[in-house]
Amino acid sequence: MRIKESISLKKLNTFGIDVKARYFCEVETIEDLQTLVSSEIFHNNSHLILGEGANILFTKNFDGLVIKPVFKGIEVVRETDDEIFIKAYSGEVWPNFVMYCCEKNWNGLENLAYIPSSVGASPIQNIGAYGVEIKDVLDSLEAFNLETQTIEIFQNSDCKFDYRESVFKHEYKGKYVIFSVIFRLSKIPKFNTDYATVNDELKRLIVSELSSKAIATAITNIRKSKLPDPSQIGSAGSFFKNPTVSDEVFQSLKMQYPNIVAYPTAFGVKLAAGWLIEQSGWKGFREGDAGVHAQQALVLVNYGNATGGEILNLAQRIIDSVKSKFDMELTPEVNII
Ligand code: EPU
């Protein structure tokens, strides 16, 4: 374990924002983490835990210690005839882990294919796509308490999952480093292919037998076609959450905007923020190197040298214009630092 100084984070955040960390340290083992937590640098500085950097917008240099867990490994914990419990360590790259499970016909993660994340960051954000969220497949996780320097086990219900939310974004923010996550997957094929786009892509691929691998492949294709190519254009996926409104609010919006895109949920009606942003005239907008993706208005992009401040400024202009057109407050889903 080595603490480095004045490290560029440009390649360590998917937005590709060119900022520096005053201190930076990769931790490979719990012993590394214990040594780091006992160091003067840890005590005298604020800290930030960074996974794949896929859900973060840096608006300035980070004048503290960036900790990157690179705990690796995938293990079978236990299994029955129907189910398998898989432990993945937090430094595993999410899309690779999903494909690994799909190849083995361990079902449950396929709808979450090709989401840029680390395994450790996935529960923090309760990542979700095409009708599945981490909360549906997570059994438990192990997290290192930075204060007591011990590993604690969190069961699914302890994580207080909600749409793009968990306890680790709120009362436990910055207090734990996720060490490993156990997923409860099914050996029996039961899939969620309710989304028309997923079905259409499966038809196009002429899949003879539905499998988690086929679904993951279809979803990877969809994501690749809609989202910016990460090797060319920086982004952090959806920049805003889809807002949920009451049925009354939805009905009055629908009267005014009959084409509004929305989905009923248990707690109200979820509006497609991408639609609201597109209707407000932002889709494909570009100013300097900050822009709104031409295929998906929910995704803000960095065409090269945009600063975090420029992206944030654009986000604020979008929030203001959606507010004035629809009287709807968009909230960012990325962490703004
Ligand atoms: N839409 C527009 N214009 C746009 C974008 C979207 O009109 O520019 C409308 C379309 O009608 C489209 C609908 O909005 O059918 C929904 O769009 P999409 O399927 O792309 O999903 P989303 O609601 O924009 C959410 C998640 C994504 C996830 C997809 C698919 C949030 C914040 N984002 O996006 O989550 O992949 O659903 O399930 O909930 C991610 O963005 O990285 C992500 C993992």
PDB file of N, CA and C and ligand atoms in Angstrom, residues 115 128-130 163-164 223 226 237-238 240-242 261 263 272 274-275 278 283 296-298 333, ligand 1:
ATOM      1  N   ILE A 115     -23.639  -1.912 -17.075  1.00  0.00           N
ATOM      2  CA  ILE A 115     -23.722  -0.646 -16.322  1.00  0.00           C
ATOM      3  C   ILE A 115     -22.324  -0.385 -15.774  1.00  0.00           C
ATOM      4  N   GLY A 128     -29.901   0.240 -11.089  1.00  0.00           N
ATOM      5  CA  GLY A 128     -31.067  -0.450 -11.628  1.00  0.00           C
ATOM      6  C   GLY A 128     -31.228  -0.201 -13.106  1.00  0.00           C
ATOM      7  N   ALA A 129     -31.857  -1.149 -13.787  1.00  0.00           N
ATOM      8  CA  ALA A 129     -32.175  -0.986 -15.207  1.00  0.00           C
ATOM      9  C   ALA A 129     -33.170  -2.070 -15.611  1.00  0.00           C
ATOM     10  N   TYR A 130     -34.045  -1.721 -16.548  1.00  0.00           N
ATOM     11  CA  TYR A 130     -34.987  -2.664 -17.153  1.00  0.00           C
ATOM     12  C   TYR A 130     -35.721  -3.509 -16.116  1.00  0.00           C
ATOM     13  N   TYR A 163     -35.183   3.847  -4.614  1.00  0.00           N
ATOM     14  CA  TYR A 163     -34.778   4.183  -5.991  1.00  0.00           C
ATOM     15  C   TYR A 163     -33.485   5.021  -5.983  1.00  0.00           C
ATOM     16  N   ARG A 164     -32.393   4.419  -6.442  1.00  0.00           N
ATOM     17  CA  ARG A 164     -31.067   5.046  -6.480  1.00  0.00           C
ATOM     18  C   ARG A 164     -30.600   5.537  -5.107  1.00  0.00           C
ATOM     19  N   ARG A 223     -27.807  -0.591 -24.619  1.00  0.00           N
ATOM     20  CA  ARG A 223     -27.052   0.464 -23.919  1.00  0.00           C
ATOM     21  C   ARG A 223     -26.000   1.069 -24.838  1.00  0.00           C
ATOM     22  N   LYS A 226     -27.580   3.525 -27.290  1.00  0.00           N
ATOM     23  CA  LYS A 226     -28.214   4.736 -26.747  1.00  0.00           C
ATOM     24  C   LYS A 226     -27.260   5.641 -25.993  1.00  0.00           C
ATOM     25  N   GLY A 237     -23.605   8.210 -17.187  1.00  0.00           N
ATOM     26  CA  GLY A 237     -24.933   7.611 -17.378  1.00  0.00           C
ATOM     27  C   GLY A 237     -26.005   8.659 -17.103  1.00  0.00           C
ATOM     28  N   SER A 238     -27.136   8.215 -16.595  1.00  0.00           N
ATOM     29  CA  SER A 238     -28.215   9.178 -16.284  1.00  0.00           C
ATOM     30  C   SER A 238     -27.678  10.215 -15.306  1.00  0.00           C
ATOM     31  N   PHE A 240     -29.726  12.700 -14.011  1.00  0.00           N
ATOM     32  CA  PHE A 240     -30.805  13.016 -13.069  1.00  0.00           C
ATOM     33  C   PHE A 240     -31.612  11.754 -12.763  1.00  0.00           C
ATOM     34  N   LYS A 241     -32.335  11.793 -11.653  1.00  0.00           N
ATOM     35  CA  LYS A 241     -33.293  10.722 -11.351  1.00  0.00           C
ATOM     36  C   LYS A 241     -34.583  10.985 -12.117  1.00  0.00           C
ATOM     37  N   ASN A 242     -35.341   9.944 -12.364  1.00  0.00           N
ATOM     38  CA  ASN A 242     -36.688  10.121 -12.913  1.00  0.00           C
ATOM     39  C   ASN A 242     -37.608  10.526 -11.758  1.00  0.00           C
ATOM     40  N   VAL A 261     -44.195  10.721 -21.154  1.00  0.00           N
ATOM     41  CA  VAL A 261     -43.798   9.320 -20.925  1.00  0.00           C
ATOM     42  C   VAL A 261     -43.718   9.074 -19.420  1.00  0.00           C
ATOM     43  N   TYR A 263     -44.494   5.928 -16.014  1.00  0.00           N
ATOM     44  CA  TYR A 263     -44.746   4.533 -15.623  1.00  0.00           C
ATOM     45  C   TYR A 263     -45.378   4.516 -14.233  1.00  0.00           C
ATOM     46  N   ALA A 272     -40.502  10.042 -17.141  1.00  0.00           N
ATOM     47  CA  ALA A 272     -39.203   9.888 -17.819  1.00  0.00           C
ATOM     48  C   ALA A 272     -38.547  11.267 -17.900  1.00  0.00           C
ATOM     49  N   GLY A 274     -35.796  12.018 -19.149  1.00  0.00           N
ATOM     50  CA  GLY A 274     -35.238  12.226 -20.493  1.00  0.00           C
ATOM     51  C   GLY A 274     -36.249  12.911 -21.404  1.00  0.00           C
ATOM     52  N   TRP A 275     -37.513  12.528 -21.263  1.00  0.00           N
ATOM     53  CA  TRP A 275     -38.576  13.133 -22.076  1.00  0.00           C
ATOM     54  C   TRP A 275     -38.755  14.603 -21.683  1.00  0.00           C
ATOM     55  N   GLU A 278     -35.867  16.544 -23.056  1.00  0.00           N
ATOM     56  CA  GLU A 278     -35.974  16.668 -24.527  1.00  0.00           C
ATOM     57  C   GLU A 278     -37.028  17.712 -24.899  1.00  0.00           C
ATOM     58  N   LYS A 283     -32.029  18.287 -25.871  1.00  0.00           N
ATOM     59  CA  LYS A 283     -31.412  17.082 -26.446  1.00  0.00           C
ATOM     60  C   LYS A 283     -30.417  17.481 -27.541  1.00  0.00           C
ATOM     61  N   GLN A 296     -29.917  10.414 -25.896  1.00  0.00           N
ATOM     62  CA  GLN A 296     -30.541  10.190 -24.574  1.00  0.00           C
ATOM     63  C   GLN A 296     -30.359  11.478 -23.772  1.00  0.00           C
ATOM     64  N   ALA A 297     -31.438  12.245 -23.632  1.00  0.00           N
ATOM     65  CA  ALA A 297     -31.322  13.574 -23.028  1.00  0.00           C
ATOM     66  C   ALA A 297     -31.040  13.537 -21.524  1.00  0.00           C
ATOM     67  N   LEU A 298     -31.173  12.354 -20.912  1.00  0.00           N
ATOM     68  CA  LEU A 298     -30.901  12.247 -19.472  1.00  0.00           C
ATOM     69  C   LEU A 298     -29.394  12.170 -19.184  1.00  0.00           C
ATOM     70  N   GLU A 333     -28.665  12.434  -9.981  1.00  0.00           N
ATOM     71  CA  GLU A 333     -28.393  11.141  -9.346  1.00  0.00           C
ATOM     72  C   GLU A 333     -26.887  10.925  -9.200  1.00  0.00           C
TER      73      GLU A 333
HETATM   74  N1  EPU B   1     -37.021   9.522 -23.463  1.00  0.00           N
HETATM   75  C1  EPU B   1     -37.228  10.582 -24.318  1.00  0.00           C
HETATM   76  N2  EPU B   1     -36.143  11.318 -24.705  1.00  0.00           N
HETATM   77  C2  EPU B   1     -34.896  11.036 -24.290  1.00  0.00           C
HETATM   78  C3  EPU B   1     -34.684   9.951 -23.404  1.00  0.00           C
HETATM   79  C4  EPU B   1     -35.768   9.201 -23.002  1.00  0.00           C
HETATM   80  O1  EPU B   1     -38.343  10.866 -24.735  1.00  0.00           O
HETATM   81  O2  EPU B   1     -33.978  11.742 -24.687  1.00  0.00           O
HETATM   82  C5  EPU B   1     -38.194   8.711 -23.068  1.00  0.00           C
HETATM   83  C6  EPU B   1     -38.462   7.597 -24.081  1.00  0.00           C
HETATM   84  O3  EPU B   1     -39.849   7.460 -24.230  1.00  0.00           O
HETATM   85  C7  EPU B   1     -37.903   6.366 -23.412  1.00  0.00           C
HETATM   86  C8  EPU B   1     -38.155   6.686 -21.940  1.00  0.00           C
HETATM   87  O4  EPU B   1     -37.954   8.085 -21.829  1.00  0.00           O
HETATM   88  O5  EPU B   1     -38.589   5.213 -23.808  1.00  0.00           O
HETATM   89  C9  EPU B   1     -37.242   5.949 -20.984  1.00  0.00           C
HETATM   90  O6  EPU B   1     -35.893   6.078 -21.428  1.00  0.00           O
HETATM   91  P1  EPU B   1     -34.835   4.931 -21.121  1.00  0.00           P
HETATM   92  O7  EPU B   1     -35.395   3.598 -21.402  1.00  0.00           O
HETATM   93  O8  EPU B   1     -33.570   5.307 -21.791  1.00  0.00           O
HETATM   94  O9  EPU B   1     -34.676   4.971 -19.554  1.00  0.00           O
HETATM   95  P2  EPU B   1     -34.473   6.164 -18.515  1.00  0.00           P
HETATM   96  O10 EPU B   1     -35.699   6.286 -17.696  1.00  0.00           O
HETATM   97  O11 EPU B   1     -34.001   7.396 -19.218  1.00  0.00           O
HETATM   98  C10 EPU B   1     -33.623   4.610 -16.604  1.00  0.00           C
HETATM   99  C11 EPU B   1     -32.443   4.477 -15.718  1.00  0.00           C
HETATM  100  C12 EPU B   1     -31.275   3.844 -16.443  1.00  0.00           C
HETATM  101  C13 EPU B   1     -31.707   2.529 -17.060  1.00  0.00           C
HETATM  102  C14 EPU B   1     -32.916   2.729 -17.949  1.00  0.00           C
HETATM  103  C15 EPU B   1     -33.494   1.433 -18.495  1.00  0.00           C
HETATM  104  C16 EPU B   1     -32.654   6.282 -14.095  1.00  0.00           C
HETATM  105  C17 EPU B   1     -32.156   7.591 -13.607  1.00  0.00           C
HETATM  106  N3  EPU B   1     -32.072   5.781 -15.184  1.00  0.00           N
HETATM  107  O12 EPU B   1     -33.295   5.571 -17.603  1.00  0.00           O
HETATM  108  O13 EPU B   1     -30.305   3.598 -15.434  1.00  0.00           O
HETATM  109  O14 EPU B   1     -30.657   1.982 -17.829  1.00  0.00           O
HETATM  110  O15 EPU B   1     -33.974   3.364 -17.166  1.00  0.00           O
HETATM  111  O16 EPU B   1     -34.147   0.731 -17.501  1.00  0.00           O
HETATM  112  O17 EPU B   1     -33.543   5.700 -13.480  1.00  0.00           O
HETATM  113  C18 EPU B   1     -28.217   4.494 -16.357  1.00  0.00           C
HETATM  114  O18 EPU B   1     -28.751   5.431 -16.838  1.00  0.00           O
HETATM  115  O19 EPU B   1     -26.972   4.365 -16.419  1.00  0.00           O
HETATM  116  C19 EPU B   1     -28.981   3.475 -15.677  1.00  0.00           C
HETATM  117  C20 EPU B   1     -28.406   2.385 -15.239  1.00  0.00           C
END
